[in-house]
Amino acid sequence: RLEGLRKAAELETQLKNASSGSNLQLLTQLLAQAEEIGLTGSAVTDAQRQHGSLQEVALLLSQLQQALHARDEAAIRQLIGRATHASGKSEELSRALKAAEAALASIQAEAVAKAKKEAEAKAAATKQAQEAAQAEAAAKAQATQAAQAAQAAKAAQAAQAAETRQEAAVSTAATAQTSDSSAAAAA
């Protein structure tokens, strides 16, 4: 019985010491021992409260790590908000919070840079499309001018041919008239 009391007192001291620290595993073991021997009191209550806080911190750290790995901006923001309220409970969480804020700023800067590159690429593609459309319009205009010039050349050629035929007909008619006049004079 005396040994049991001494062990309970020793366990109570260990619980008080562990409650002021941040070793979740040690606190879990000590609380399990306290439960086995039926130990109650303020040391156990304080240890249980600290254990809950440490579990919350461990969960936040794990979730924050996952969100950072996934580069999930919305989840990181939400977890930063939750971690800010709990950061006084753990120095490790405070450091992780600062790292998460830096990572979030980096992710946001990358998103801005990516959006800027996409906008520049879109502007370049639009400009290229406009230049191509202008070149196509110029080519069509040149083709139209060339077709009109070819049509005008054909018309001029046809007119020249008609004029040549008319001259030939006039010449033939003049020759025939001369021949008729010569034949009439000879008769």
mmCIF file of C-alpha atoms in Angstrom:
data_model
loop_
_atom_site.group_PDB
_atom_site.id
_atom_site.type_symbol
_atom_site.label_atom_id
_atom_site.label_comp_id
_atom_site.label_asym_id
_atom_site.label_seq_id
_atom_site.Cartn_x
_atom_site.Cartn_y
_atom_site.Cartn_z
ATOM 1 C CA ARG A 1 0.000 0.000 0.000
ATOM 2 C CA LEU A 2 2.826 2.379 0.884
ATOM 3 C CA GLU A 3 4.559 1.455 -2.375
ATOM 4 C CA GLY A 4 1.340 2.270 -4.278
ATOM 5 C CA LEU A 5 1.101 5.692 -2.621
ATOM 6 C CA ARG A 6 4.748 6.445 -3.362
ATOM 7 C CA LYS A 7 4.220 5.390 -6.994
ATOM 8 C CA ALA A 8 1.085 7.586 -7.242
ATOM 9 C CA ALA A 9 2.986 10.586 -5.816
ATOM 10 C CA GLU A 10 5.857 9.990 -8.225
ATOM 11 C CA LEU A 11 3.433 9.685 -11.145
ATOM 12 C CA GLU A 12 1.693 12.901 -10.056
ATOM 13 C CA THR A 13 5.056 14.738 -10.073
ATOM 14 C CA GLN A 14 5.878 13.328 -13.508
ATOM 15 C CA LEU A 15 2.457 14.428 -14.796
ATOM 16 C CA LYS A 16 3.027 17.978 -13.456
ATOM 17 C CA ASN A 17 6.444 18.137 -15.145
ATOM 18 C CA ALA A 18 5.163 16.662 -18.409
ATOM 19 C CA SER A 19 2.186 19.050 -18.428
ATOM 20 C CA SER A 20 4.539 22.016 -18.671
ATOM 21 C CA GLY A 21 6.354 20.467 -21.657
ATOM 22 C CA SER A 22 5.397 19.501 -25.165
ATOM 23 C CA ASN A 23 6.166 15.767 -25.294
ATOM 24 C CA LEU A 24 2.875 14.267 -26.443
ATOM 25 C CA GLN A 25 4.126 10.690 -26.341
ATOM 26 C CA LEU A 26 5.380 10.972 -22.715
ATOM 27 C CA LEU A 27 2.156 12.629 -21.612
ATOM 28 C CA THR A 28 0.111 9.888 -23.305
ATOM 29 C CA GLN A 29 2.098 7.192 -21.451
ATOM 30 C CA LEU A 30 1.813 8.944 -18.075
ATOM 31 C CA LEU A 31 -1.933 9.480 -18.473
ATOM 32 C CA ALA A 32 -2.364 5.785 -19.348
ATOM 33 C CA GLN A 33 -0.483 4.857 -16.142
ATOM 34 C CA ALA A 34 -2.610 7.281 -14.106
ATOM 35 C CA GLU A 35 -5.749 5.686 -15.520
ATOM 36 C CA GLU A 36 -4.458 2.190 -14.665
ATOM 37 C CA ILE A 37 -4.020 3.063 -11.002
ATOM 38 C CA GLY A 38 -7.111 5.282 -10.825
ATOM 39 C CA LEU A 39 -5.159 8.482 -10.099
ATOM 40 C CA THR A 40 -7.289 11.643 -10.155
ATOM 41 C CA GLY A 41 -6.751 15.237 -9.167
ATOM 42 C CA SER A 42 -5.537 18.533 -10.563
ATOM 43 C CA ALA A 43 -2.272 17.081 -11.932
ATOM 44 C CA VAL A 44 -4.253 14.581 -14.018
ATOM 45 C CA THR A 45 -6.748 17.251 -15.147
ATOM 46 C CA ASP A 46 -3.925 19.615 -16.125
ATOM 47 C CA ALA A 47 -2.127 16.786 -17.939
ATOM 48 C CA GLN A 48 -5.322 15.870 -19.819
ATOM 49 C CA ARG A 49 -5.817 19.511 -20.839
ATOM 50 C CA GLN A 50 -2.197 19.763 -22.025
ATOM 51 C CA HIS A 51 -2.533 16.405 -23.790
ATOM 52 C CA GLY A 52 -5.593 17.700 -25.701
ATOM 53 C CA SER A 53 -3.718 20.872 -26.654
ATOM 54 C CA LEU A 54 -0.703 18.884 -27.834
ATOM 55 C CA GLN A 55 -2.942 16.580 -29.881
ATOM 56 C CA GLU A 56 -4.560 19.637 -31.475
ATOM 57 C CA VAL A 57 -1.110 21.065 -32.251
ATOM 58 C CA ALA A 58 0.061 17.738 -33.715
ATOM 59 C CA LEU A 59 -3.043 17.548 -35.889
ATOM 60 C CA LEU A 60 -2.597 21.147 -37.069
ATOM 61 C CA LEU A 61 1.061 20.495 -37.869
ATOM 62 C CA SER A 62 0.167 17.389 -39.843
ATOM 63 C CA GLN A 63 -2.626 19.126 -41.773
ATOM 64 C CA LEU A 64 -0.423 22.152 -42.421
ATOM 65 C CA GLN A 65 2.337 19.926 -43.733
ATOM 66 C CA GLN A 66 -0.108 18.155 -46.072
ATOM 67 C CA ALA A 67 -1.557 21.439 -47.323
ATOM 68 C CA LEU A 68 1.925 22.839 -47.941
ATOM 69 C CA HIS A 69 2.941 19.699 -49.808
ATOM 70 C CA ALA A 70 -0.201 19.903 -51.941
ATOM 71 C CA ARG A 71 0.309 23.682 -52.358
ATOM 72 C CA ASP A 72 -3.381 24.091 -51.452
ATOM 73 C CA GLU A 73 -3.655 27.842 -50.950
ATOM 74 C CA ALA A 74 -7.176 27.808 -49.455
ATOM 75 C CA ALA A 75 -6.341 25.033 -46.973
ATOM 76 C CA ILE A 76 -3.106 26.770 -45.971
ATOM 77 C CA ARG A 77 -5.018 30.014 -45.297
ATOM 78 C CA GLN A 78 -7.608 28.196 -43.196
ATOM 79 C CA LEU A 79 -4.968 26.309 -41.227
ATOM 80 C CA ILE A 80 -2.960 29.482 -40.654
ATOM 81 C CA GLY A 81 -6.104 30.981 -39.120
ATOM 82 C CA ARG A 82 -6.594 27.975 -36.848
ATOM 83 C CA ALA A 83 -2.895 27.750 -36.008
ATOM 84 C CA THR A 84 -2.740 31.439 -35.105
ATOM 85 C CA HIS A 85 -5.192 30.824 -32.245
ATOM 86 C CA ALA A 86 -3.273 27.765 -31.049
ATOM 87 C CA SER A 87 0.274 29.026 -31.676
ATOM 88 C CA GLY A 88 0.765 30.061 -28.047
ATOM 89 C CA LYS A 89 0.465 26.394 -27.110
ATOM 90 C CA SER A 90 3.571 25.280 -28.980
ATOM 91 C CA GLU A 91 6.808 26.844 -30.117
ATOM 92 C CA GLU A 92 6.966 24.248 -32.885
ATOM 93 C CA LEU A 93 3.558 25.356 -34.123
ATOM 94 C CA SER A 94 4.674 28.999 -34.032
ATOM 95 C CA ARG A 95 7.669 28.135 -36.226
ATOM 96 C CA ALA A 96 5.490 26.080 -38.557
ATOM 97 C CA LEU A 97 3.039 28.987 -38.744
ATOM 98 C CA LYS A 98 5.793 31.367 -39.844
ATOM 99 C CA ALA A 99 6.997 28.839 -42.423
ATOM 100 C CA ALA A 100 3.425 28.370 -43.696
ATOM 101 C CA GLU A 101 2.938 32.131 -44.034
ATOM 102 C CA ALA A 102 6.193 32.359 -46.015
ATOM 103 C CA ALA A 103 5.149 29.401 -48.188
ATOM 104 C CA LEU A 104 1.737 30.980 -48.778
ATOM 105 C CA ALA A 105 3.389 34.230 -49.865
ATOM 106 C CA SER A 106 5.617 32.227 -52.210
ATOM 107 C CA ILE A 107 2.648 30.317 -53.661
ATOM 108 C CA GLN A 108 0.776 33.591 -54.194
ATOM 109 C CA ALA A 109 3.816 35.189 -55.865
ATOM 110 C CA GLU A 110 4.134 32.155 -58.150
ATOM 111 C CA ALA A 111 0.428 32.394 -59.005
ATOM 112 C CA VAL A 112 0.804 36.087 -59.868
ATOM 113 C CA ALA A 113 3.886 35.366 -61.997
ATOM 114 C CA LYS A 114 2.062 32.510 -63.755
ATOM 115 C CA ALA A 115 -0.988 34.710 -64.423
ATOM 116 C CA LYS A 116 1.291 37.439 -65.759
ATOM 117 C CA LYS A 117 3.056 34.973 -68.083
ATOM 118 C CA GLU A 118 -0.293 33.623 -69.280
ATOM 119 C CA ALA A 119 -1.537 37.161 -69.934
ATOM 120 C CA GLU A 120 1.655 38.003 -71.835
ATOM 121 C CA ALA A 121 1.367 34.790 -73.863
ATOM 122 C CA LYS A 122 -2.283 35.547 -74.617
ATOM 123 C CA ALA A 123 -1.410 39.104 -75.661
ATOM 124 C CA ALA A 124 1.402 37.799 -77.887
ATOM 125 C CA ALA A 125 -0.947 35.222 -79.449
ATOM 126 C CA THR A 126 -3.585 37.907 -80.026
ATOM 127 C CA LYS A 127 -1.012 40.209 -81.612
ATOM 128 C CA GLN A 128 0.252 37.354 -83.791
ATOM 129 C CA ALA A 129 -3.313 36.523 -84.845
ATOM 130 C CA GLN A 130 -3.948 40.183 -85.688
ATOM 131 C CA GLU A 131 -0.741 40.339 -87.727
ATOM 132 C CA ALA A 132 -1.688 37.133 -89.530
ATOM 133 C CA ALA A 133 -5.155 38.541 -90.272
ATOM 134 C CA GLN A 134 -3.597 41.752 -91.580
ATOM 135 C CA ALA A 135 -1.154 39.774 -93.738
ATOM 136 C CA GLU A 136 -4.027 37.649 -95.045
ATOM 137 C CA ALA A 137 -6.052 40.786 -95.858
ATOM 138 C CA ALA A 138 -3.058 42.323 -97.630
ATOM 139 C CA ALA A 139 -2.521 39.095 -99.594
ATOM 140 C CA LYS A 140 -6.203 39.059 -100.582
ATOM 141 C CA ALA A 141 -5.989 42.702 -101.648
ATOM 142 C CA GLN A 142 -2.873 41.935 -103.728
ATOM 143 C CA ALA A 143 -4.602 38.935 -105.262
ATOM 144 C CA THR A 144 -7.629 41.072 -106.090
ATOM 145 C CA GLN A 145 -5.394 43.746 -107.640
ATOM 146 C CA ALA A 146 -3.520 41.102 -109.608
ATOM 147 C CA ALA A 147 -6.806 39.611 -110.843
ATOM 148 C CA GLN A 148 -8.064 43.058 -111.815
ATOM 149 C CA ALA A 149 -4.757 43.800 -113.595
ATOM 150 C CA ALA A 150 -4.965 40.456 -115.413
ATOM 151 C CA GLN A 151 -8.556 41.179 -116.390
ATOM 152 C CA ALA A 152 -7.588 44.646 -117.605
ATOM 153 C CA ALA A 153 -4.677 43.147 -119.580
ATOM 154 C CA LYS A 154 -7.039 40.588 -121.177
ATOM 155 C CA ALA A 155 -9.492 43.356 -122.032
ATOM 156 C CA ALA A 156 -6.691 45.477 -123.535
ATOM 157 C CA GLN A 157 -5.444 42.441 -125.461
ATOM 158 C CA ALA A 158 -8.966 41.720 -126.699
ATOM 159 C CA ALA A 159 -9.390 45.365 -127.688
ATOM 160 C CA GLN A 160 -6.014 45.280 -129.457
ATOM 161 C CA ALA A 161 -7.023 42.095 -131.279
ATOM 162 C CA ALA A 162 -10.362 43.640 -132.261
ATOM 163 C CA GLU A 163 -8.581 46.757 -133.480
ATOM 164 C CA THR A 164 -6.126 44.613 -135.440
ATOM 165 C CA ARG A 165 -9.020 42.649 -136.958
ATOM 166 C CA GLN A 166 -10.812 45.882 -137.803
ATOM 167 C CA GLU A 167 -7.685 47.303 -139.407
ATOM 168 C CA ALA A 168 -7.266 44.060 -141.346
ATOM 169 C CA ALA A 169 -10.899 44.208 -142.451
ATOM 170 C CA VAL A 170 -10.534 47.846 -143.499
ATOM 171 C CA SER A 171 -7.330 46.998 -145.310
ATOM 172 C CA THR A 172 -8.975 44.025 -147.001
ATOM 173 C CA ALA A 173 -11.956 46.152 -147.940
ATOM 174 C CA ALA A 174 -9.662 48.863 -149.310
ATOM 175 C CA THR A 175 -7.702 46.282 -151.269
ATOM 176 C CA ALA A 176 -10.926 44.805 -152.621
ATOM 177 C CA GLN A 177 -12.196 48.244 -153.578
ATOM 178 C CA THR A 178 -8.919 49.037 -155.245
ATOM 179 C CA SER A 179 -9.121 45.746 -157.095
ATOM 180 C CA ASP A 180 -12.697 46.477 -158.124
ATOM 181 C CA SER A 181 -11.711 49.962 -159.268
ATOM 182 C CA SER A 182 -8.767 48.529 -161.216
ATOM 183 C CA ALA A 183 -10.995 45.880 -162.742
ATOM 184 C CA ALA A 184 -13.626 48.444 -163.681
ATOM 185 C CA ALA A 185 -11.023 50.708 -165.181
ATOM 186 C CA ALA A 186 -9.598 47.834 -167.152
ATOM 187 C CA ALA A 187 -12.970 46.872 -168.489
#
